[in-house]
Structures are given as C-alpha cells and as structure tokens.
mmCIF file of C-alpha atoms and ligand atoms in Angstrom:
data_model
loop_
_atom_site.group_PDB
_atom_site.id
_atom_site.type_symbol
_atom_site.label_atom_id
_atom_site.label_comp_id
_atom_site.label_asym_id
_atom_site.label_seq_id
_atom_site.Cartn_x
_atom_site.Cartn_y
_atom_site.Cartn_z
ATOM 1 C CA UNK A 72 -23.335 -3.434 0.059
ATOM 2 C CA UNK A 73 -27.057 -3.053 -1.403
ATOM 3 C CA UNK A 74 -27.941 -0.987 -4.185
ATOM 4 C CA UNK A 75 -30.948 1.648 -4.275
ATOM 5 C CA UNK A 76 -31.340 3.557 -7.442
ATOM 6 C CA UNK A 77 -27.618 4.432 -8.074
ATOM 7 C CA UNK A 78 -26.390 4.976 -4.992
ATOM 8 C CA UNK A 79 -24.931 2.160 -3.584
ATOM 9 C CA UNK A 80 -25.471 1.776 0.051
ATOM 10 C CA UNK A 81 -22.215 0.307 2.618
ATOM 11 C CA UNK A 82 -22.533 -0.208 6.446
ATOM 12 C CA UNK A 83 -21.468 2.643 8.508
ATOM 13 C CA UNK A 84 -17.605 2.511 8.812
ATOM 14 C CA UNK A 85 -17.280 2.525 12.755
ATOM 15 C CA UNK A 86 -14.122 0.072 13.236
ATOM 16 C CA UNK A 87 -10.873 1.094 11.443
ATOM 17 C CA UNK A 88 -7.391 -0.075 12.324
ATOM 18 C CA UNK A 89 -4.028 2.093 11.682
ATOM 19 C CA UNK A 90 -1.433 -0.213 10.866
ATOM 20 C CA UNK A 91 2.477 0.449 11.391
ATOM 21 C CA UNK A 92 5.543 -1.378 11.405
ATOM 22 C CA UNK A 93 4.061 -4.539 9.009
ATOM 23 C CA UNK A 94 7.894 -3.698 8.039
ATOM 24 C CA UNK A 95 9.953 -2.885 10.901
ATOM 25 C CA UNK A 96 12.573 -0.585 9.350
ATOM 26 C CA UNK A 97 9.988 1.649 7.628
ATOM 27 C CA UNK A 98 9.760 4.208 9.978
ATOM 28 C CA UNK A 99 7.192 6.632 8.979
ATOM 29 C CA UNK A 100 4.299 4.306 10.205
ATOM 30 C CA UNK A 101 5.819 2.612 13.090
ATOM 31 C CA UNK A 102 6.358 6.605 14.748
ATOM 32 C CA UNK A 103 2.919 7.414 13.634
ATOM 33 C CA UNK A 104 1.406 4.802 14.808
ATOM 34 C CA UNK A 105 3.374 4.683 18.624
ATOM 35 C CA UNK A 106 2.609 8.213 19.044
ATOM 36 C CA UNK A 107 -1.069 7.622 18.740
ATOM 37 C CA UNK A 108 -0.761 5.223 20.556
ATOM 38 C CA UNK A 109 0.202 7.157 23.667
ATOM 39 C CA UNK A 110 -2.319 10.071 22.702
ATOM 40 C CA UNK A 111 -5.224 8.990 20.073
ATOM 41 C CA UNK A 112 -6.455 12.844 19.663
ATOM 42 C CA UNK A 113 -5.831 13.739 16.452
ATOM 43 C CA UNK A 114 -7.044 10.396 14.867
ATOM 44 C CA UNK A 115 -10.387 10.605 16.759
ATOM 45 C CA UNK A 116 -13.357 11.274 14.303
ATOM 46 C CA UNK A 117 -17.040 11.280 15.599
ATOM 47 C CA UNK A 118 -18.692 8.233 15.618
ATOM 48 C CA UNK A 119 -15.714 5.877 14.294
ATOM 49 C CA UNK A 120 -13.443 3.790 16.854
ATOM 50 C CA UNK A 121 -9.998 4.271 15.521
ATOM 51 C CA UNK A 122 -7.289 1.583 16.247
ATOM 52 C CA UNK A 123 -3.748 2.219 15.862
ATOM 53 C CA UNK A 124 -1.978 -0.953 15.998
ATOM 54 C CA UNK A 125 2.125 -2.081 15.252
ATOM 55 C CA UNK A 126 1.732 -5.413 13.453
ATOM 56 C CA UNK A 127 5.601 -6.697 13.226
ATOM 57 C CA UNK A 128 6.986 -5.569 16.642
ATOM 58 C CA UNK A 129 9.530 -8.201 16.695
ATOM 59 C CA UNK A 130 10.491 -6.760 13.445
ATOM 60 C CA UNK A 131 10.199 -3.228 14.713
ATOM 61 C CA UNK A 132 12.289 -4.348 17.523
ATOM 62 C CA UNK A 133 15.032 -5.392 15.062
ATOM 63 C CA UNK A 134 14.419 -2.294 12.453
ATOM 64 C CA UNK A 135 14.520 -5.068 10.187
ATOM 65 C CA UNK A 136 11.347 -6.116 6.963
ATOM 66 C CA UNK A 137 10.805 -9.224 8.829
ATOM 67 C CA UNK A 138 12.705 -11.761 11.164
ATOM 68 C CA UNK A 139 11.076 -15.017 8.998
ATOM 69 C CA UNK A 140 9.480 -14.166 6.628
ATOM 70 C CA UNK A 141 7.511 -11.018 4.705
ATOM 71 C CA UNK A 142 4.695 -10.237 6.880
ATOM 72 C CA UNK A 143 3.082 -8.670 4.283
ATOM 73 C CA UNK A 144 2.794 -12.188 1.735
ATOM 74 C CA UNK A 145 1.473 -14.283 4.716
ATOM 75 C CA UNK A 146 -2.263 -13.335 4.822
ATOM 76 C CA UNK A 147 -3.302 -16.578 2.568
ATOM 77 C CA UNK A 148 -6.206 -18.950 3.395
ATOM 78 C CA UNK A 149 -3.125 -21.296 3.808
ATOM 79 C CA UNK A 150 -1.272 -19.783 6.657
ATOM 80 C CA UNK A 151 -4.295 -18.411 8.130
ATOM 81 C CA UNK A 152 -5.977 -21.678 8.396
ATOM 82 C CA UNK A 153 -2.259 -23.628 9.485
ATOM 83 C CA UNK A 154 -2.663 -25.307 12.691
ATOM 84 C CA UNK A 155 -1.085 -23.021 15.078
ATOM 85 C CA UNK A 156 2.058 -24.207 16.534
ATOM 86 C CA UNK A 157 5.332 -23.500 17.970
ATOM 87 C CA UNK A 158 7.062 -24.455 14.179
ATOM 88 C CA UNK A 159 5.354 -21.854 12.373
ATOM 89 C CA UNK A 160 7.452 -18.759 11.084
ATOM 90 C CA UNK A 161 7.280 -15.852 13.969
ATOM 91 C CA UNK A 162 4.928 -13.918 10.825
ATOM 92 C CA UNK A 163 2.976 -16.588 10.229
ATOM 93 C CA UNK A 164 1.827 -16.923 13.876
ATOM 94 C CA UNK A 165 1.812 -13.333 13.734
ATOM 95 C CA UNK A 166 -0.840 -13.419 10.697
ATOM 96 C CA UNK A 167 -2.897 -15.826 12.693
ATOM 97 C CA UNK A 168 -3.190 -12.977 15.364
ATOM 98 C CA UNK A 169 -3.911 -10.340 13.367
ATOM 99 C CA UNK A 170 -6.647 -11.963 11.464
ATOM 100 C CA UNK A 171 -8.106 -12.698 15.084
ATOM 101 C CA UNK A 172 -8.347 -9.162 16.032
ATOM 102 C CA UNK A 173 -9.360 -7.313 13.011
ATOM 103 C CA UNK A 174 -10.828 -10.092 10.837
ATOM 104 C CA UNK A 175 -11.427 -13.176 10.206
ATOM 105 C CA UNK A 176 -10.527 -11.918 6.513
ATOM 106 C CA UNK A 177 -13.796 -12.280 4.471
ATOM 107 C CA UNK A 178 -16.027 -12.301 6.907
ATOM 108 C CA UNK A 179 -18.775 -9.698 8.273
ATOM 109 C CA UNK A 180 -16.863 -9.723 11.542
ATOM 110 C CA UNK A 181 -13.244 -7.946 9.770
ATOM 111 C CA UNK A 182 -13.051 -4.336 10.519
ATOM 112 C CA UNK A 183 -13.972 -2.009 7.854
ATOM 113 C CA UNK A 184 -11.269 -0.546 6.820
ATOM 114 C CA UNK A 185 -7.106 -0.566 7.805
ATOM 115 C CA UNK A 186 -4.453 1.876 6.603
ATOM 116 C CA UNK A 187 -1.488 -0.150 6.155
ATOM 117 C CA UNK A 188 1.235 2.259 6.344
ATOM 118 C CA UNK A 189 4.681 1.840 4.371
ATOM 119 C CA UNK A 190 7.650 4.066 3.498
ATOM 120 C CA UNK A 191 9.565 3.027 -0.057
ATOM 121 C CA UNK A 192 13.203 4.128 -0.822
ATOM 122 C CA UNK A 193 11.792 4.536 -4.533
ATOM 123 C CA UNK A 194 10.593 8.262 -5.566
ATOM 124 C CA UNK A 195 7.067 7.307 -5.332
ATOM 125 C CA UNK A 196 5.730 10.501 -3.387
ATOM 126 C CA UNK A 197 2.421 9.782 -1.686
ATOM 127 C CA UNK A 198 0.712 6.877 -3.229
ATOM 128 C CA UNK A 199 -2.405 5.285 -2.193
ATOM 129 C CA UNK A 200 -2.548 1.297 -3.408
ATOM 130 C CA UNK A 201 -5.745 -0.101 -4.146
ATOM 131 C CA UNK A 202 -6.453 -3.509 -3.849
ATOM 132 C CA UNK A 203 -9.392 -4.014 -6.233
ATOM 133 C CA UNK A 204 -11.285 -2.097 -9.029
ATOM 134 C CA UNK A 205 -14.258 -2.553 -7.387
ATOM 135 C CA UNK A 206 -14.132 -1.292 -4.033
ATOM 136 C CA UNK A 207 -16.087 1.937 -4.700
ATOM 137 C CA UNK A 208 -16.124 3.279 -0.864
ATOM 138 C CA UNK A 209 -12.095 3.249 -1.449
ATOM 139 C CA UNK A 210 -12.629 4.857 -4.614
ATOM 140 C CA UNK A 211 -14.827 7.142 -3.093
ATOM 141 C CA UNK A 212 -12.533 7.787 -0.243
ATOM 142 C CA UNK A 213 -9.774 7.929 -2.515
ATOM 143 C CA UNK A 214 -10.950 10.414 -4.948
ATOM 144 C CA UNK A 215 -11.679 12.836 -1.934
ATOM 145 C CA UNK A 216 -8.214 12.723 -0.902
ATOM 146 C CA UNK A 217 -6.731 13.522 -4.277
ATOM 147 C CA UNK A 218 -9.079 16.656 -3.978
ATOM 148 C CA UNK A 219 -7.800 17.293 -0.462
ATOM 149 C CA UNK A 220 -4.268 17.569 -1.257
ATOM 150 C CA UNK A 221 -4.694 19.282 -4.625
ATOM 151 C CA UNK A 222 -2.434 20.822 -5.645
ATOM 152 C CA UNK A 223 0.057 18.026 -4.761
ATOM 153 C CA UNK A 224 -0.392 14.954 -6.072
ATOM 154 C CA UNK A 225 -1.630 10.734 -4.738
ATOM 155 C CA UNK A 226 -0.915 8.510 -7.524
ATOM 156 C CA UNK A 227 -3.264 5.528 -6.930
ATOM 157 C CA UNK A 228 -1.434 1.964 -7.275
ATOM 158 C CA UNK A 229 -4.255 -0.934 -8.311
ATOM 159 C CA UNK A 230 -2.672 -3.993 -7.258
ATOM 160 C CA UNK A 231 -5.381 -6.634 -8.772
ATOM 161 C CA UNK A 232 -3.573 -8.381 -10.949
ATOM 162 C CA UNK A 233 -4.129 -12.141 -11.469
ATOM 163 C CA UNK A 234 -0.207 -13.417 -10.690
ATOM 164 C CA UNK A 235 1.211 -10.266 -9.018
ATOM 165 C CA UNK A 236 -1.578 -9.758 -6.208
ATOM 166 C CA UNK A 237 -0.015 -10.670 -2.625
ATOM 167 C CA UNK A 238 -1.885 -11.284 0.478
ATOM 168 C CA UNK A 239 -1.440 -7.910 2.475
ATOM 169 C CA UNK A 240 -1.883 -7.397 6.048
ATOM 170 C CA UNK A 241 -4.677 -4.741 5.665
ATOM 171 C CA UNK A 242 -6.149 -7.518 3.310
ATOM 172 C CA UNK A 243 -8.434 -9.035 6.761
ATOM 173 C CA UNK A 244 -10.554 -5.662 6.428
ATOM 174 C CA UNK A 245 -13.470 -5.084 4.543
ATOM 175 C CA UNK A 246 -11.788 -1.951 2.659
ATOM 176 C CA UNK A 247 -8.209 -2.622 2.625
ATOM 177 C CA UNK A 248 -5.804 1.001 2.273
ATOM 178 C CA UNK A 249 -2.201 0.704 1.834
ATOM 179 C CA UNK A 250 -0.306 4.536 2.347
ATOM 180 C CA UNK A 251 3.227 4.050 0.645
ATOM 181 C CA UNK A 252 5.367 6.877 1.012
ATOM 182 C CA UNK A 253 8.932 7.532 -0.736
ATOM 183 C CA UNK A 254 11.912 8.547 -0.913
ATOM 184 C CA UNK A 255 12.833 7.294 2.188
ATOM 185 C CA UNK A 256 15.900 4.959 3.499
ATOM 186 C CA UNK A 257 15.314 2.191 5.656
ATOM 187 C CA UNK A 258 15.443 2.595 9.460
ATOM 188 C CA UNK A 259 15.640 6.433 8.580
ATOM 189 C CA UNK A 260 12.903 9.009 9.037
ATOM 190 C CA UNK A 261 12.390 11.956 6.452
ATOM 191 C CA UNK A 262 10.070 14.836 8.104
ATOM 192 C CA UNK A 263 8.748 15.066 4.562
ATOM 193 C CA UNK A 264 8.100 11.851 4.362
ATOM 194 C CA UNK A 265 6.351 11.693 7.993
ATOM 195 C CA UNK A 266 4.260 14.692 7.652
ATOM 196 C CA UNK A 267 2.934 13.950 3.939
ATOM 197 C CA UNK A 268 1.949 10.537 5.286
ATOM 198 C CA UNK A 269 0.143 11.828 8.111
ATOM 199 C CA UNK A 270 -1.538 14.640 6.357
ATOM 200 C CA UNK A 271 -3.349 11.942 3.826
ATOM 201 C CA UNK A 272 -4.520 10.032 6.778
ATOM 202 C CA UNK A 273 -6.042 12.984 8.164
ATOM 203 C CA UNK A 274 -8.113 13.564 4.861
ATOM 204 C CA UNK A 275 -8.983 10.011 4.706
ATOM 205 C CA UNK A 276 -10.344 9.740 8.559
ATOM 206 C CA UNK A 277 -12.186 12.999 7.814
ATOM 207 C CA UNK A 278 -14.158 10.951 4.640
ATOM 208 C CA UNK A 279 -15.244 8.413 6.825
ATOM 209 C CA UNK A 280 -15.826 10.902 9.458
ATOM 210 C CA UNK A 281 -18.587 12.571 6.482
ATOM 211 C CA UNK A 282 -19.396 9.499 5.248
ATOM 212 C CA UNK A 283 -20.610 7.867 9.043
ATOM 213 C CA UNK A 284 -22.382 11.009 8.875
ATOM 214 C CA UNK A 285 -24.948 10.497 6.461
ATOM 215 C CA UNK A 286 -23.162 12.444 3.724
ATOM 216 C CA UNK A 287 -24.174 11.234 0.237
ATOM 217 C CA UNK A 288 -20.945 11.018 -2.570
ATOM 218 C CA UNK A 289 -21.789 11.488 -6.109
ATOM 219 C CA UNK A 290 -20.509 9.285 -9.176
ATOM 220 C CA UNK A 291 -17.275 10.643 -9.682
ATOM 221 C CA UNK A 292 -14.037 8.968 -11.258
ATOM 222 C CA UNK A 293 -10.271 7.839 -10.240
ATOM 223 C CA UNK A 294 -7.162 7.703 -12.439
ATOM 224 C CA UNK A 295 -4.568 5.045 -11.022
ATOM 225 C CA UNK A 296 -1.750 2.994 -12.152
ATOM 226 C CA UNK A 297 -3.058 -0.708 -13.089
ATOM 227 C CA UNK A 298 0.279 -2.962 -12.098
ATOM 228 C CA UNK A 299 1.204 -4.662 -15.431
ATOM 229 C CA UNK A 300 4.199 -6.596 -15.207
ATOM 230 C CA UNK A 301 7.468 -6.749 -12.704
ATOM 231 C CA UNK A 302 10.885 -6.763 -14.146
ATOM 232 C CA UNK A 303 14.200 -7.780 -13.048
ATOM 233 C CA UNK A 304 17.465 -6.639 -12.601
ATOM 234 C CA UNK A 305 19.622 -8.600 -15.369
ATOM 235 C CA UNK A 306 21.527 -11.140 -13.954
ATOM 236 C CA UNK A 307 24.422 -13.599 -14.118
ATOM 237 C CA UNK A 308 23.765 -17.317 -13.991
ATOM 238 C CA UNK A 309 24.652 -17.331 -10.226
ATOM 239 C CA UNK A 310 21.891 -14.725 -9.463
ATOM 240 C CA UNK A 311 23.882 -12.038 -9.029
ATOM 241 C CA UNK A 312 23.285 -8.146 -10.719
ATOM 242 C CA UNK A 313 25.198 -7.643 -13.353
ATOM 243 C CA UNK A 314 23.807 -3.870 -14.074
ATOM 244 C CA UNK A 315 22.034 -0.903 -12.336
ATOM 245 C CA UNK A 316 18.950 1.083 -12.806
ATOM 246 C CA UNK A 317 19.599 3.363 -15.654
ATOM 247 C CA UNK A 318 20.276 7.039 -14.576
ATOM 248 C CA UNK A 319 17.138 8.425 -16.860
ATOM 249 C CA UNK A 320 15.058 5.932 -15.287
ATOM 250 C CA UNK A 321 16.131 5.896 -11.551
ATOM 251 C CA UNK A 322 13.956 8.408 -9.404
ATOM 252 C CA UNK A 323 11.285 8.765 -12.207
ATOM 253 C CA UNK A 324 8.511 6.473 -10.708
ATOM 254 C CA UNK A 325 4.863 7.457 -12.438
ATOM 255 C CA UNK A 326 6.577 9.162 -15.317
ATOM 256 C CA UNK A 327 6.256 7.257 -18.825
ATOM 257 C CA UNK A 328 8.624 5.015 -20.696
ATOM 258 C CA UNK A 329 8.434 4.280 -24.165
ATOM 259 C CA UNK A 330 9.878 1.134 -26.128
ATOM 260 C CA UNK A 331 13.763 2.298 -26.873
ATOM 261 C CA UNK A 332 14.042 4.122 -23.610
ATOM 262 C CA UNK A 333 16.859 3.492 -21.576
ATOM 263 C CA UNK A 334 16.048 1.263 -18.439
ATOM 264 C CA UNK A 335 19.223 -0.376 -16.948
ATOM 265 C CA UNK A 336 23.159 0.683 -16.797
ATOM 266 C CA UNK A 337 25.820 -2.389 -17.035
ATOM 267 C CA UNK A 338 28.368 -1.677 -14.758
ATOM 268 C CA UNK A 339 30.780 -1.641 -18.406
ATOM 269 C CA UNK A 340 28.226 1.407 -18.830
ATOM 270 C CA UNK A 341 26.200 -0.446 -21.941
ATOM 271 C CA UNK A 342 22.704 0.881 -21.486
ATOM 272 C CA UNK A 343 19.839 -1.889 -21.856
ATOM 273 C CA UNK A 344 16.733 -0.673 -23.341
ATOM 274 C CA UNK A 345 13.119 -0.784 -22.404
ATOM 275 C CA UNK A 346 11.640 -3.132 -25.361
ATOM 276 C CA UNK A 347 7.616 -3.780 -24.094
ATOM 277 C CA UNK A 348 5.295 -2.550 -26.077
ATOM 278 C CA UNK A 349 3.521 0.506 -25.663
ATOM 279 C CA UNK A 350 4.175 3.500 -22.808
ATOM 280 C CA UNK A 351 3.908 1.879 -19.190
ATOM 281 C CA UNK A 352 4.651 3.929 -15.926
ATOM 282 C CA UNK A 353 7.240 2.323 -13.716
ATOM 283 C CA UNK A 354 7.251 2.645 -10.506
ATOM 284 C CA UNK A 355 8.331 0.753 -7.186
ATOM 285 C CA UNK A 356 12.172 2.143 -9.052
ATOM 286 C CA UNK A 357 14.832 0.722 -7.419
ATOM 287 C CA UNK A 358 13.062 -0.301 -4.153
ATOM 288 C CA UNK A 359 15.687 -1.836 -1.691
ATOM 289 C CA UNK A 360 13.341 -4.243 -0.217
ATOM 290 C CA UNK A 361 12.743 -5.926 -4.030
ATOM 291 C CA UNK A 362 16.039 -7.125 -4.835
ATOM 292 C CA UNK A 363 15.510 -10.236 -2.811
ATOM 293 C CA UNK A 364 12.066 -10.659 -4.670
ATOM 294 C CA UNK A 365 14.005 -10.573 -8.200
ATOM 295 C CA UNK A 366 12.540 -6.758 -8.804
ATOM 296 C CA UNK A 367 14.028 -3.434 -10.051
ATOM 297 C CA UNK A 368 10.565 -2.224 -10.580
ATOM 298 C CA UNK A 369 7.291 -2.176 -11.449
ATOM 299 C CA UNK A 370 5.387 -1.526 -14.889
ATOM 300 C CA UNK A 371 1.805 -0.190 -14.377
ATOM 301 C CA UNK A 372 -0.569 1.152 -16.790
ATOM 302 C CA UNK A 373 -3.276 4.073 -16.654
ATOM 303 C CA UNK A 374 -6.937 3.827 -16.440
ATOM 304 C CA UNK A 375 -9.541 6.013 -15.434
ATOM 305 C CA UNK A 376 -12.271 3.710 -12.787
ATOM 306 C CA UNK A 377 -15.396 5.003 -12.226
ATOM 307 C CA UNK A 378 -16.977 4.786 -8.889
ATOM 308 C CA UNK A 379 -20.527 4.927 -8.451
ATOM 309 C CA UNK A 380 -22.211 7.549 -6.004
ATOM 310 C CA UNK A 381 -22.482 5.864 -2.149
ATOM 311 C CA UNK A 382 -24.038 6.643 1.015
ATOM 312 C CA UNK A 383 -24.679 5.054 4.369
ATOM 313 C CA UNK A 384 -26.984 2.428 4.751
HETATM 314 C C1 LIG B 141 8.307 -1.410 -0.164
HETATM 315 C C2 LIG B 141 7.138 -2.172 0.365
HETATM 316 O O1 LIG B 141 7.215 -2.788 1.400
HETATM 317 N N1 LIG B 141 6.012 -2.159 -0.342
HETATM 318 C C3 LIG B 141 4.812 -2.879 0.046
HETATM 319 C C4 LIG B 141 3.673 -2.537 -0.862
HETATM 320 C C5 LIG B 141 2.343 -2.881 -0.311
HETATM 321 O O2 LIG B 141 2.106 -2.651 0.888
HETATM 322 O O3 LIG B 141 1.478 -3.351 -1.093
HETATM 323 C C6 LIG B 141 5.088 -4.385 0.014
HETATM 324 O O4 LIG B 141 5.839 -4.847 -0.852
HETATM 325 O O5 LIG B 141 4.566 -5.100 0.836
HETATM 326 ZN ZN1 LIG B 142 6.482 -1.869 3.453
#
C-alpha cells in the first residue's frame, strides 16, 4: 500500500480464494464452495481469478470441526514453520498446505484476499469478521456490502484483540474475510442461511470486481463490534456446566446488555447476572462449537473506524 494525497493506493486484487469446510460440519460453505467448484460462473468477475477451495476435507468427510485439532487456531509461525512430518496433527499438515498454495502468510506472494466461510448455531445473522482495524480495502469492501444489503443488516466482528486473536485460515492472505452465518445446526443446512451467505459474497466479488477496475472509493466509515472479553459457562470444580444461557439473553447476539441483566439460568432456575461494567454486545451466544473452548459467548464493544478513500495502484 502507498499513499498519494489521501487516497491510499493497494495492488490490483486479481487472486482471491473461497474457502469452505475449514469446519467440516458447517455446511453452508462446504455446499457453496463444491458447487462452484463444478461450475465457477457465478463467482467469475472480470479481471480477478477466483479460487474456490475446501480446506478440511477430511473433516468434511467426517461432518465433524476437525479430526485433530481446530483448523482454524493452527495458522501460527509455529506450526507453519514445524518440520513437516508424518507426527504432525492431520490440521497441522493441513496448515502447512494451505499456506503453500495461497500464502506464505506475510509475504507478497499470499493471495489477496480469502473468504473464509462459517455457519454459527448462535443468532448472529450475517456477520462479516474483521481481522484488523487497519485493513482499509476490507473496510472499504465492507462498508459497500452493508450498503448492498441495506435494508438488512452485516454486523462487522473486529477480532484484533491482544489475547483473544487466533490464527485463522484466511489469515495467509493479504486481506483476510471471514463470512459467519447463524442460526444454523451443525451438519444441517438452512436455505436462509445458504442464500444470505451467498448473496454477501456476491456483493463483495462485485467490489473487487469495481475496485480492479479503476474505481476510486471515498473516505467513508464502518461501525463493528470490537471483541472485548469471552466468558464462561459457570462451572463445577470437575469442569462440568452447572447452568444455561439465560432465556433473555439466548438468541439476542448484537443486542446490548447492561450491568444487572440477566445472563445465565442454574439448572435450580437462580438467574446469574451480568456484572461488567458498562453496555457490551454479546454475541457468539451459545455457540455449540465453544463449549470445549470454555465459552458461552462473546462480549464486544461498538466503535465507529474510519477508512480512508482507496484506489488501484
Ligand atoms: C463457530 C466458528 O467456528 N467460528 C469461527 C469464527 C472465525 O472464523 O473467526 C471460529 O471460531 O473459528
Ligand atoms: Zn467455523
């Protein structure tokens, strides 16, 4: 990226990747992505080579999250750099692989920009998650999709966050996009769920179709949900749950909760109170992938980013 005046300038955006299945028992992706795989039409924009790849198929295979271990925490400079061998966890090798063909992550050989797509059993509609503040083609491209889809809504999901950040799969590419679409079980597919997912990747192929183009994108700015803090399900001293997500809270991802509010039900019924401080925005509600990682949901808080006009170099 150079700057001139205000506008600041990013290579053309010719190789993008369409990842599916980095979970193999969200299904929304992994169809999308095998169906374009057999016919690439309708994610064909001029002058951009479009790539629709499954990244877990042994996962996919299994319509399981993983078969070792979460694909989607294993793009570190420590796995990546492992020497390869026949010991390493099936996702680890799989990493390796992945940060062969689209990356090496970091460098200015990694594709431009991947879609990593996910489906959530929380309530969390059609959210777009962000993996830094300062990414302003993705802010860019991100702020033209909320106008596309006006009047329905993309809550944006910033994930920088010094402890909570996790090394993604779509992390090897220059502009790194996660889609993460919800309600929707695992191994189950929602034609909701499907077709709002693949109508945001349409707008956001058509932005880098305009962008590619020569099209020049004035200042503009982006609300989105800054992650704050995880929380946990309460627990007894062997690990176990010993309550529930609080009816008032469950299915309200993006909506505010205030100190006092109630946020988990024992199973006696006693309610357990929110007692931060200040109004966050939970979301990631009662996700059924998070138990194992100790998490009933999310906190985030709002901000307003401002990204600065852009063009093609
Ligand atoms: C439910 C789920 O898998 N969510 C994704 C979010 C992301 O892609 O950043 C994950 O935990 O990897
Ligand atoms: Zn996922």
């Amino acid at each position: 990226m150079t700057s001139i005046s205000n506008v600041s300038c990013f290579n053309e955006a010719r190789r993008v990747a369409i990842f599916g299945g980095t979970h193999g028992n969200e299904m929304s992706g992994i169809t999308l992505v095998n169906l374009w795989i057999k016919n690439g039409k309708e994610i064909q924009r001029k002058g951009v080579e479009t790539k629709p790849f499954i990244t877990n198929p042994r996962a996919v295979e299994k319509c399981t999250r993983y078969v070792d271990t979460d694909l989607n925490r294993a793009f570190t400079t420590e796995n990546l750099s492992a020497p390869s061998g026949d010991d390493l966890p099936y996702e680890v090798k799989r990493a390796q692989q992945i940060n062969e063909i689209f990356g090496p992550k970091g460098s200015p050989d990694a594709y431009d920009v991947i879609f990593d797509l996910h489906n959530t059993t929380s309530n969390m509609g059609c959210t777009l998650i962000l993996e830094s503040s300062k990414d302003h083609f993705n802010l860019q491209m991100m702020h033209y999709i909320k106008k596309a889809i006006a009047p329905d809504s993309c809550p944006v999901l910033l994930t920088e966050h010094p402890l909570l950040k996790y090394s993604t799969s779509r992390s090897v590419a220059k502009h790194p996009i996660g889609l993460e679409v919800g309600p929707q079980p695992q191994g189950v597919l929602r034609s909701n769920i499907f077709e709002s997912m693949r109508v945001v990747l349409k707008h956001a192929l058509d932005f880098i179709e305009l962008f590619n183009e020569g099209l020049e994108f004035p200042p503009c700015s982006v609300d989105v949900f800054r992650v704050w803090d995880k929380m946990d399900y309460p627990r007894d001293t062997n690990g176990n749950i010993i309550a529930m997500v609080h009816p008032n809270l469950q299915d309200c991802d993006w909506e505010p909760l205030n100190p006092g509010d109630p946020m988990f039900q024992m199973f006696d019924g006693t309610t357990v109170r929110y007692e931060g401080v200040g109004t966050v925005y939970p979301t990631f509600i009662n996700e059924a992938a998070y138990y194992e990682k100790q998490q009933a949901f999310v906190t985030t808080r709002r901000e307003t980013l401002v990204a600065g006009a852009i063009k093609k170099a």
